[in-house]
Coordinates of C-alpha atoms and ligand atoms in Angstrom, one line a residue:
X28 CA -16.3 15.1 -11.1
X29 CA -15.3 14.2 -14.6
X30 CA -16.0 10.1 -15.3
X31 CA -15.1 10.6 -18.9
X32 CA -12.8 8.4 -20.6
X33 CA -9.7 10.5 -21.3
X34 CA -9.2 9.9 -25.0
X35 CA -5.3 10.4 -25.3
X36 CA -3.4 12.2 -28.5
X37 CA -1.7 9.1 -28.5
X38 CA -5.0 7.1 -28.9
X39 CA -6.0 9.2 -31.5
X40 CA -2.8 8.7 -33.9
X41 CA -2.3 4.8 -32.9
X42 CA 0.1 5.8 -30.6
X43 CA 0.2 4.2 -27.2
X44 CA 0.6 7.3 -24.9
X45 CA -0.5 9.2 -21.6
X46 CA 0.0 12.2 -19.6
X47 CA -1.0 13.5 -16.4
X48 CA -4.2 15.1 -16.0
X49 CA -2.5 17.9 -13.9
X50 CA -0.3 20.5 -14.3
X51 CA 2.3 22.0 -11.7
X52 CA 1.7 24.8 -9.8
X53 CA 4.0 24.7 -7.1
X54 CA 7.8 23.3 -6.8
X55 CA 9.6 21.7 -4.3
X56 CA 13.4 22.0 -4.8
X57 CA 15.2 18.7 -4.5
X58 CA 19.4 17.9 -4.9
X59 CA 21.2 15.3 -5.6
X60 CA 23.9 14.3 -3.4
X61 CA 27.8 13.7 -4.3
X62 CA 28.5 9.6 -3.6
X63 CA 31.1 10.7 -0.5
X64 CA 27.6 12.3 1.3
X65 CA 25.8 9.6 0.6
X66 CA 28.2 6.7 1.7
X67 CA 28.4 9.0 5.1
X68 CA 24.6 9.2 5.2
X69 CA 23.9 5.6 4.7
X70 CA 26.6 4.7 7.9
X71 CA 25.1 6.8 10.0
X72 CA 21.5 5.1 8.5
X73 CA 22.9 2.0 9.8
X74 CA 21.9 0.9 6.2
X75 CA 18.2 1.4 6.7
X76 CA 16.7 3.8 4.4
X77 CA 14.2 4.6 6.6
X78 CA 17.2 6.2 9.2
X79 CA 17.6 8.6 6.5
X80 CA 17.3 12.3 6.5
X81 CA 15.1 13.2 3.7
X82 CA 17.7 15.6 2.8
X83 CA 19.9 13.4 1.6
X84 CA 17.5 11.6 -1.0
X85 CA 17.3 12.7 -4.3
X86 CA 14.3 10.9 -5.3
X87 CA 12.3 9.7 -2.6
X88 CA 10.3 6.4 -3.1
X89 CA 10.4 5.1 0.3
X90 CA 6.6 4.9 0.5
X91 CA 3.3 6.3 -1.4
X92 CA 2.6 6.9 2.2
X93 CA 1.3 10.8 3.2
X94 CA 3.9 11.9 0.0
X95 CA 1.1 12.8 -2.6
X96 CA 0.6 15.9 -3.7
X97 CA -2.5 17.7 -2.8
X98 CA -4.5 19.9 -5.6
X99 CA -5.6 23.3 -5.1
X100 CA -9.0 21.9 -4.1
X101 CA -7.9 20.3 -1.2
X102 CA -5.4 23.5 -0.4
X103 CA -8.7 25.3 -0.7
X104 CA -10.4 23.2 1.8
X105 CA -7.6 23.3 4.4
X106 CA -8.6 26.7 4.8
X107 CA -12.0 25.7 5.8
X108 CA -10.8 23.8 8.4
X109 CA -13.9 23.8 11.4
X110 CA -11.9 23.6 14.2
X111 CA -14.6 22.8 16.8
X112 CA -13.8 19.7 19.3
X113 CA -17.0 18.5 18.6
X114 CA -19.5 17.9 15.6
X115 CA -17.1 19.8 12.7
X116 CA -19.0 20.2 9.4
X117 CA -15.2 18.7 7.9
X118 CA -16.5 15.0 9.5
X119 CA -19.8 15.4 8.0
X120 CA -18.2 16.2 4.5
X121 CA -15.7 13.1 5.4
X122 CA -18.9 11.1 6.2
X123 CA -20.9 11.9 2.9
X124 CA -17.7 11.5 0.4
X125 CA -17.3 7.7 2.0
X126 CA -20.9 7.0 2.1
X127 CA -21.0 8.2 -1.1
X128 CA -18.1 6.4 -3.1
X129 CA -17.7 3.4 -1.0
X130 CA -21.0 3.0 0.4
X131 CA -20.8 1.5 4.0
X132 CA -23.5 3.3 6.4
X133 CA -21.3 4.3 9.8
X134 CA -17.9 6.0 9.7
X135 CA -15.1 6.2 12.2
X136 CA -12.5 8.6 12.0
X137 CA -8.6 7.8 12.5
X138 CA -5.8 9.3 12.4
X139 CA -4.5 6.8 9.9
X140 CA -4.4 3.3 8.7
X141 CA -3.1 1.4 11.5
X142 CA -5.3 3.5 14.3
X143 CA -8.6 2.1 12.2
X144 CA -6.6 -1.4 12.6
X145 CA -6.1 -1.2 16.3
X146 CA -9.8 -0.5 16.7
X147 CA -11.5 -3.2 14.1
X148 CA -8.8 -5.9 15.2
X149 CA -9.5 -5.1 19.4
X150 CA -13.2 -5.4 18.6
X151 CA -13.6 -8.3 16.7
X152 CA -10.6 -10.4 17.7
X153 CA -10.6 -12.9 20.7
X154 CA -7.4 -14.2 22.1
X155 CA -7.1 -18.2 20.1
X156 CA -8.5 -17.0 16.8
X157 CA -7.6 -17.4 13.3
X158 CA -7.7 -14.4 10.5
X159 CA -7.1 -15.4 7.0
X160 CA -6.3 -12.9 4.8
X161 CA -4.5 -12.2 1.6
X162 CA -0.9 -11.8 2.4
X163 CA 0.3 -10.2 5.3
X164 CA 1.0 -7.0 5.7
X165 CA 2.9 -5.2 8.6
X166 CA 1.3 -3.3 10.6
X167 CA -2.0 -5.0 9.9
X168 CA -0.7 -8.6 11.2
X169 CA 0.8 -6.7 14.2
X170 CA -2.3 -5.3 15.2
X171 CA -4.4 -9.0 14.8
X172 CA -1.3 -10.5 16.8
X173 CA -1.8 -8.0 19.6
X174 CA -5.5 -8.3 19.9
X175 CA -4.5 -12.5 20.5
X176 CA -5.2 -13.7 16.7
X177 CA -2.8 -15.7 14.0
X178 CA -3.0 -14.6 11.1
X179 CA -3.1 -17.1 8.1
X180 CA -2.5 -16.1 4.5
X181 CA -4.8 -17.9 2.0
X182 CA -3.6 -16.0 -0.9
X183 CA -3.9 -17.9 -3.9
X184 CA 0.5 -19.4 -5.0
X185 CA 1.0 -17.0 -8.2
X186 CA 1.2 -14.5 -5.6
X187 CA 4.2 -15.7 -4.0
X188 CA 6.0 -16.1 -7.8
X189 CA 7.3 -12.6 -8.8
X190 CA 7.5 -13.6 -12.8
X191 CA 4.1 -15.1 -12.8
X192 CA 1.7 -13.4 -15.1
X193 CA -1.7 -14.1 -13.8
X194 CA -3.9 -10.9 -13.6
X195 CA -5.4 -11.0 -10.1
X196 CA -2.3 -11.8 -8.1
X197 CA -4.2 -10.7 -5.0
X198 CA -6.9 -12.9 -5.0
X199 CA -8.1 -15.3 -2.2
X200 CA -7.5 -19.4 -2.7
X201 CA -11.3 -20.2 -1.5
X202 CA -9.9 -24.1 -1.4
X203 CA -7.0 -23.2 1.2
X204 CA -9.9 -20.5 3.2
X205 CA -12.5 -23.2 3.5
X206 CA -9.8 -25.8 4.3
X207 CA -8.9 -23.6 7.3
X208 CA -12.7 -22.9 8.1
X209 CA -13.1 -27.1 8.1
X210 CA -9.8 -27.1 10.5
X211 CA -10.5 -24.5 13.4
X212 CA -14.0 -24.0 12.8
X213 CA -16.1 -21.0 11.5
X214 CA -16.5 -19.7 15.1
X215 CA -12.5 -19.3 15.7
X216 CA -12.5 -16.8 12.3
X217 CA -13.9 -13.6 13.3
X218 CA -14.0 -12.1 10.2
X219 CA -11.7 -12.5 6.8
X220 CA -9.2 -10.0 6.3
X221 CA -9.0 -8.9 2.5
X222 CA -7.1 -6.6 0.6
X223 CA -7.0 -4.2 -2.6
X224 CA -4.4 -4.2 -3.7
X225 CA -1.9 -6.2 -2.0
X226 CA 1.0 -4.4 -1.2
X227 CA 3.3 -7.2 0.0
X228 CA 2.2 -9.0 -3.4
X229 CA 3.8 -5.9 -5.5
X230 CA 0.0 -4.1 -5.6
X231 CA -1.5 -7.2 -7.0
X232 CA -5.4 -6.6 -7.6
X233 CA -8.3 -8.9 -6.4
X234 CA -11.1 -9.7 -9.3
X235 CA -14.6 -8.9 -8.6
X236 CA -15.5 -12.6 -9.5
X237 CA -13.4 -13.5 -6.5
X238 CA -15.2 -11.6 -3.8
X239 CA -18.3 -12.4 -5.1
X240 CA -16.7 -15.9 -4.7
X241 CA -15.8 -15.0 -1.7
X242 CA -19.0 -13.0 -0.2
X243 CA -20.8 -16.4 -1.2
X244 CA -18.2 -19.3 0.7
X245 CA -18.5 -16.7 3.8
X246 CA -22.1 -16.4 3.4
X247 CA -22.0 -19.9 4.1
X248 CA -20.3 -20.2 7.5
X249 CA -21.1 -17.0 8.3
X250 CA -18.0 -14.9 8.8
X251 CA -18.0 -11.3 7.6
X252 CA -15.4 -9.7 5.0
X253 CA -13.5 -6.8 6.4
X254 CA -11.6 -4.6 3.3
X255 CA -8.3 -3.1 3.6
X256 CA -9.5 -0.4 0.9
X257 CA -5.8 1.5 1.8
X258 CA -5.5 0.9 -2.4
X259 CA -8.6 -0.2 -3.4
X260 CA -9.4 2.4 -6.3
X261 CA -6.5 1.1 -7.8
X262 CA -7.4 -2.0 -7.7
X263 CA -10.5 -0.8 -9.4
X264 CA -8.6 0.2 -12.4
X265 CA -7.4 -3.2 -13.0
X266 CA -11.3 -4.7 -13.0
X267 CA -12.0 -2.2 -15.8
X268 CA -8.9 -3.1 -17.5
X269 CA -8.8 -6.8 -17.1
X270 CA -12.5 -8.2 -16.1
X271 CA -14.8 -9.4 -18.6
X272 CA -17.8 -6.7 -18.3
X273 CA -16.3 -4.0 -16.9
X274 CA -14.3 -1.4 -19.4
X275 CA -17.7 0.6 -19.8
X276 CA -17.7 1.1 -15.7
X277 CA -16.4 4.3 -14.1
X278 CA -13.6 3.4 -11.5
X279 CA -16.1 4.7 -9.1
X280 CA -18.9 2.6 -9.7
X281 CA -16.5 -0.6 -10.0
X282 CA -15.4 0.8 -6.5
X283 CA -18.8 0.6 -5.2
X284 CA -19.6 -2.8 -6.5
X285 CA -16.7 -4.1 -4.7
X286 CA -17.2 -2.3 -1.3
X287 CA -21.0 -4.4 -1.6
X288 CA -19.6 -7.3 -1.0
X289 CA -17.7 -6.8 2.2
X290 CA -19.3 -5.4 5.8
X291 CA -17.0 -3.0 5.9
X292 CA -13.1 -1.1 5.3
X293 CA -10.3 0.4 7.0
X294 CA -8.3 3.1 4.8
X295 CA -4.7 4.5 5.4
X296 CA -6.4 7.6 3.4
X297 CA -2.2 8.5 2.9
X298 CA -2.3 6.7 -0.3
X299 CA -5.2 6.7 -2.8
X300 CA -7.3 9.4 -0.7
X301 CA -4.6 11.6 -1.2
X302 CA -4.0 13.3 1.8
X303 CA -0.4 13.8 3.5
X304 CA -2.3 12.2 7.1
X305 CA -5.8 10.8 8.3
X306 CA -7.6 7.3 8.1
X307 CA -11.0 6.0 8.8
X308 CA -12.9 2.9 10.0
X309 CA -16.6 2.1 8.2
X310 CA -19.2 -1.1 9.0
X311 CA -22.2 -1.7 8.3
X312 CA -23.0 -3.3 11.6
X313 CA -24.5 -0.9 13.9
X314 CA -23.5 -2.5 17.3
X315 CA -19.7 -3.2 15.5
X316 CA -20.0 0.9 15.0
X317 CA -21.2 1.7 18.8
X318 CA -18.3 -0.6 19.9
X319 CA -16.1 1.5 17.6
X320 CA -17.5 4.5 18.3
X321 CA -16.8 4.2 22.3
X322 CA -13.0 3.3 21.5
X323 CA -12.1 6.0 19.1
X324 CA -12.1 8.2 22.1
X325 CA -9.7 5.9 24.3
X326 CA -7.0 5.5 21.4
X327 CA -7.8 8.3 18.9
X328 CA -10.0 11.2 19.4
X329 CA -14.0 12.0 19.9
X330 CA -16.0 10.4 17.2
X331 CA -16.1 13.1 14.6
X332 CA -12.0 13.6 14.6
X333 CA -10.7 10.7 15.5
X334 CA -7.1 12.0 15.2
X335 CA -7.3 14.4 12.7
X336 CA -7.5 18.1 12.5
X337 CA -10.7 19.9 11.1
X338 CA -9.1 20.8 8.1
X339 CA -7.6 17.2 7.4
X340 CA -10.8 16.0 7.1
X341 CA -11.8 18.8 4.5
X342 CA -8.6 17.3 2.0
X343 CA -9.6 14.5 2.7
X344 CA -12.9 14.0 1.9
X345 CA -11.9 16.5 -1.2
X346 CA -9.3 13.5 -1.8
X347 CA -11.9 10.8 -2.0
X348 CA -14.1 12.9 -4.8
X349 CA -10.8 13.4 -7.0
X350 CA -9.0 9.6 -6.4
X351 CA -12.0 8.1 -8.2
X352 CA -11.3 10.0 -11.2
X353 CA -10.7 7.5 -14.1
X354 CA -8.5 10.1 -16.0
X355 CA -5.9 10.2 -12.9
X356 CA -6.0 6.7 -11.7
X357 CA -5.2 5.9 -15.1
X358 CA -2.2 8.0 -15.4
X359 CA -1.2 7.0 -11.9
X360 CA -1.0 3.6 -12.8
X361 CA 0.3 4.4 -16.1
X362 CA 3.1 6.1 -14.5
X363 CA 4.2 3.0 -12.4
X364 CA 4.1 0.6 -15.7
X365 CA 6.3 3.0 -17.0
X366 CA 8.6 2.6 -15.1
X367 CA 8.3 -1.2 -14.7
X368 CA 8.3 -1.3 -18.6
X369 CA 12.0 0.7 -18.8
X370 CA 13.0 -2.6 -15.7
X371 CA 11.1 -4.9 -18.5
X372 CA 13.0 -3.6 -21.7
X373 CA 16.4 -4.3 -19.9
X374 CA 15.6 -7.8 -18.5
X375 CA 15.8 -6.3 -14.7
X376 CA 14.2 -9.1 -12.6
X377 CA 10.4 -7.0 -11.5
X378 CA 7.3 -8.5 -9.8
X379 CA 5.3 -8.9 -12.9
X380 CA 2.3 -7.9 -13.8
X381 CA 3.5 -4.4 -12.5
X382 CA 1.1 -3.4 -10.0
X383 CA -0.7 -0.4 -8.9
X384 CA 1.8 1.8 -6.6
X385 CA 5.2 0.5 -6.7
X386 CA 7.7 -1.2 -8.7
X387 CA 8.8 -4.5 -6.7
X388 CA 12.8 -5.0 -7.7
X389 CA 13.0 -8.9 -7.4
X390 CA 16.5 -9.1 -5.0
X391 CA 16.7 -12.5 -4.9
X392 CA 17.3 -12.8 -8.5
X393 CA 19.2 -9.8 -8.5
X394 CA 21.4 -10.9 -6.0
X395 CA 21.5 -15.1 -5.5
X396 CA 25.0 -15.1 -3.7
X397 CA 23.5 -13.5 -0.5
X398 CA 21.7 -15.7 1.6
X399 CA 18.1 -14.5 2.8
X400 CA 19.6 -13.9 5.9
X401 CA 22.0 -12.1 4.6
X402 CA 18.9 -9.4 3.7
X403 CA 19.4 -9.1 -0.2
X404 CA 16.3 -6.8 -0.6
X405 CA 18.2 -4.3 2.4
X406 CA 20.8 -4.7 0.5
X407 CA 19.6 -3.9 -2.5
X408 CA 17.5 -0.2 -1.2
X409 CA 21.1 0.6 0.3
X410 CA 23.0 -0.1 -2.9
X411 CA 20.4 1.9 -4.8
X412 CA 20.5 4.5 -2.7
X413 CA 24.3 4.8 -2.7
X414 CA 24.4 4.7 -6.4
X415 CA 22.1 7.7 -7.1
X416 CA 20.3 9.4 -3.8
X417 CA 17.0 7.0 -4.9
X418 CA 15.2 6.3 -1.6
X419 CA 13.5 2.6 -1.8
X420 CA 12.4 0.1 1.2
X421 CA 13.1 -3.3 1.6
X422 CA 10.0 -5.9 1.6
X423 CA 11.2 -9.4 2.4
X424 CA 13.0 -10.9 5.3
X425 CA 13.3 -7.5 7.6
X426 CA 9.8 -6.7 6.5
X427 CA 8.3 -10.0 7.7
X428 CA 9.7 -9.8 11.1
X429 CA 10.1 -12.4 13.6
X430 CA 7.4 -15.8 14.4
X431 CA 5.8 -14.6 17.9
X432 CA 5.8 -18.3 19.2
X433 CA 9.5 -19.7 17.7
X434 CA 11.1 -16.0 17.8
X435 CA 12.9 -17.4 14.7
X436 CA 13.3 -14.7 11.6
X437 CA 10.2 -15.5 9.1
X438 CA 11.4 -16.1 6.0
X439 CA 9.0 -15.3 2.8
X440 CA 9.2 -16.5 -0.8
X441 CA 8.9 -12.9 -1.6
X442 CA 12.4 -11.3 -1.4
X443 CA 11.8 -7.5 -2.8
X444 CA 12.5 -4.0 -2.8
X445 CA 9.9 -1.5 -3.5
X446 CA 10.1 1.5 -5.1
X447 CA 6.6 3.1 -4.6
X448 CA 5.7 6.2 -6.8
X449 CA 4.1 9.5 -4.3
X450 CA 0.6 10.3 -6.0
X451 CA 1.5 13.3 -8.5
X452 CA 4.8 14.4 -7.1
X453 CA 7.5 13.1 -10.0
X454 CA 7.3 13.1 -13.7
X455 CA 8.3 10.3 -16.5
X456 CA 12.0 12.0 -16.6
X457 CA 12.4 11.3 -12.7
X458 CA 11.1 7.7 -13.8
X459 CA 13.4 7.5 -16.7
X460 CA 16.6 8.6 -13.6
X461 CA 15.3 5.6 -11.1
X462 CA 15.3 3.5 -14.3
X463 CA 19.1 4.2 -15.5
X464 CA 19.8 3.9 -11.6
X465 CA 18.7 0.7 -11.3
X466 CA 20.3 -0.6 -14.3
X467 CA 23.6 0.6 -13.0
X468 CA 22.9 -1.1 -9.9
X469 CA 21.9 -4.5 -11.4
X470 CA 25.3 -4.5 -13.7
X471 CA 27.3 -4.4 -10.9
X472 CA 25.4 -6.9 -8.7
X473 CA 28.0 -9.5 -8.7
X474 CA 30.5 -7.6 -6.5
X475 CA 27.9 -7.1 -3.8
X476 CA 28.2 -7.8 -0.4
X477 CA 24.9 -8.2 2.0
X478 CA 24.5 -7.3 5.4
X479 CA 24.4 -8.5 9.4
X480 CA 21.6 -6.8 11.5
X481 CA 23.5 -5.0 14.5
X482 CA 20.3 -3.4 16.3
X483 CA 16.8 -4.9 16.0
X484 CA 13.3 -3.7 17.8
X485 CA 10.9 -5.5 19.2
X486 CA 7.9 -4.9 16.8
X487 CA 7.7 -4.1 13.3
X488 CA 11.8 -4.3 12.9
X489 CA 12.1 -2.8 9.4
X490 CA 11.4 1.3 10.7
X491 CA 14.4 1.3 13.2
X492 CA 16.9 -1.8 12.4
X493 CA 20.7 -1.2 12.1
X494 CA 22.8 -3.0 9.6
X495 CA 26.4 -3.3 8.9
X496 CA 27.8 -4.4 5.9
X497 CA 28.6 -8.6 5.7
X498 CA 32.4 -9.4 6.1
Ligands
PLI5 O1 0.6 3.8 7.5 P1 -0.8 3.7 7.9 O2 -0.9 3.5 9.4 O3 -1.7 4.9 7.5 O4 -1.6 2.5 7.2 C1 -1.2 1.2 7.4 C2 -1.4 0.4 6.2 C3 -2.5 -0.5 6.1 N1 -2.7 -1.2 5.0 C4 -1.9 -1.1 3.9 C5 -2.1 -2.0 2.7 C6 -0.8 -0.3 3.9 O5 0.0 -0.2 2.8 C7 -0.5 0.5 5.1 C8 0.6 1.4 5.1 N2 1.5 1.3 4.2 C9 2.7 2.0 4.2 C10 3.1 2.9 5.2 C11 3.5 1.7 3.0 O6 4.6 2.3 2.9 O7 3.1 0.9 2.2

């Protein structure tokens, strides 16, 4: 592995400049559609990007999700796929590489992020609890819900304020956690759920002052820290670019230092583990890893597959050596500020600082004639997607789903759309195409309509809604 410090031509002449610390081997042929295909597409979408045929998008930035590319390594290593039910040398690889770079002692395999949330949530969660965390996010608040918690967010305000510049959006108010702890009681917390980054919060970073902030208010009362590390080495790279005392540190070692301050992570390894599919659980605790041990096989798989296939676990513990390269989380990041600094230059309203995996389109101000309810953030991935093929996802009203108890819409300060950037799939020219297609977009925001919700599921509504558009 190669901790180096890239030291850029552009560096060199004074220049502020980056590029990819890749080059392409292998091409996937995309098109872009004529405007009559894609109003047709988007009908029969119901106005839900996520209804769309992936042969209709041009550029696809629906998710980060399972859409990175792989390397040659981790082709290499699908081809040394163990396929044996039991006790493949693929989970003791997976085991090593997480021990290794995030340092927890006992791992779980899943098949993803929300299979590792299902477990951790059933096993520590009792019906009547509380579970702070730092904003919300989908899938993991559905699983806490199920298992009979509420979640609370105790992120700290800046977070909820898109033009705010503070550099650690994601980090954890310790006056609103311990006001909560006073409230319901240390006993009704069973453990605080933190993440790095926080998606919802545009891939907002926590500081490593705050969970060492953190680590010692918890110590107090007793509650353990459980890390959502779905994005976590990217949040790394913001510590060594922001934090007093930590340029000279490799991503991985910041990465480390983090981890030590929690009991243990779950990991959608779809996003910086860079593998299309797969996930793991690891604690600490060795009675919370017999617990999980004995459920993987209920929900998942036996304990060294957990979901995934031999050779999944080969990329992917291939993927955890590479993702902690500071050369290509830098030009990941890099990549995304590019195109949030194109949004910048043209006074499109962004979630500012950019964050680590998307660009978060602000659609209330883009759009203040549509009421929330009227979904401006839907709106606004439909109209983008109409204008130019450009696949976003709406993060806002849709996204945050219905109160449980009231059954009234939630509505959240945060109004967005994201545009999330695959791990090496598109270059700076795509990004300069998504930036001219946004801009078109934005100049013609006063004629647009918003939309009524036709067809709405039970859980996690934004996958499989149907809009139409608002009379
Ligand atoms: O999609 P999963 O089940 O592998 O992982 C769920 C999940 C957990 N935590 C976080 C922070 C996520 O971002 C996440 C999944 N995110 C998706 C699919 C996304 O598009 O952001």
């Amino acid at each position: 592995m190669n901790n180096k410090k890239l030291i850029t031509m552009g560096e060199q002449f004074g220049r502020r400049s980056w590029a990819e610390p890749w080059k392409i081997k292998m091409v996937e042929p995309i098109r872009i559609t004529s405007p009559q295909e894609r109003r047709d597409a988007l009908e029969k979408a119901g106005y839900n990007t996520f209804l769309l045929h992936s042969k209709d998008v041009y550029i696809d930035l629906l998710t980060d999700s399972g859409t990175g590319a792989m390397s040659d390594r981790q082709w290499a290593g699908i081809m040394l796929g163990d396929e044996a039910y039991a006790g493949s040398r693929n989970f003791f690889h997976l085991e090593e590489a997480v021990q290794k770079y995030y340092g927890y002692r006992y791992l779980v395999p899943t098949h993803q992020g929300r299979g590792a949330e299902h477990l951790l949530s059933q096993a520590l969660i009792k019906p009547g609890q509380y579970v702070p965390g730092n904003m919300y996010f989908t899938t993991t608040r559905l699983h806490q819900e199920l298992a009979g918690g509420t979640f609370v967010d105790v992120i700290i305000d800046e977070a909820h304020d898109p033009p705010n510049l503070h550099p650690f959006k994601g980090n954890v108010d310790l006056d609103k956690l311990e006001a909560l702890v006073k409230r319901v009681g240390a006993e009704s917390i069973p453990y605080i759920s933190l993440a790095g980054t926080v998606n919802m919060a545009g891939g907002q970073p926590v500081s490593m002052a705050n969970v060492k902030a953190l680590r010692a208010l918890c110590d107090r009362y007793s509650i353990p820290i459980y890390l959502d590390a779905t994005r976590m080495v990217e949040n790394a790279f913001f510590i060594q670019e922001r934090e007093e005392g930590y340029k000279d540190k490799t991503i991985a070692a910041i990465l480390q230092e983090f981890c030590s301050f929690t009991d243990g992570a779950w990991m959608s390894a779809k996003k910086d583990n860079l593998v299309n599919i797969g996930g793991w659980l690891a604690v600490n605790d060795s009675d919370l890893f017999d617990a999980l041990r004995n459920m993987v096989v209920i929900y998942e798989g036996l304990h060294t597959y957990g979901g995934m296939a031999g050779r999944d676990m080969e990329a992917l513990a291939i993927g955890i050596t590479e993702a902690v390269d500071d050369d290509h989380v830098r030009s990941r990041v890099e990549q995304v500020r590019y195109l949030g600094n194109l949004l910048t230059n043209w006074e499109i309203p962004i979630v500012k600082p950019v964050g680590g995996h998307a660009i978060f389109l602000d659609a209330k101000s883009f759009y203040p004639h549509i009421p929330q309810d009227q979904f401006p953030a839907q709106t606004l991935a439909a109209g983008l997607y109409l204008d130019s093929g450009i696949r976003g996802m709406e993060r806002g009203i849709v996204s945050a789903g219905r109160d449980p108890k009231t059954g009234d819409h939630r509505y959240p300060a945060l109004e967005l759309t994201r545009l999330a950037i695959p791990r090496r799939v598109y270059t700076q020219a795509h990004m300069d195409v998504v930036a001219e297609a946004v801009k078109a977009v934005y100049d013609s925001r006063e004629q647009t309509k918003g939309l009524k919700m036709v067809y709405e599921p039970k859980y996690l509504r934004f996958f499989q809604a149907r809009f139409e558009r608002a009379s």
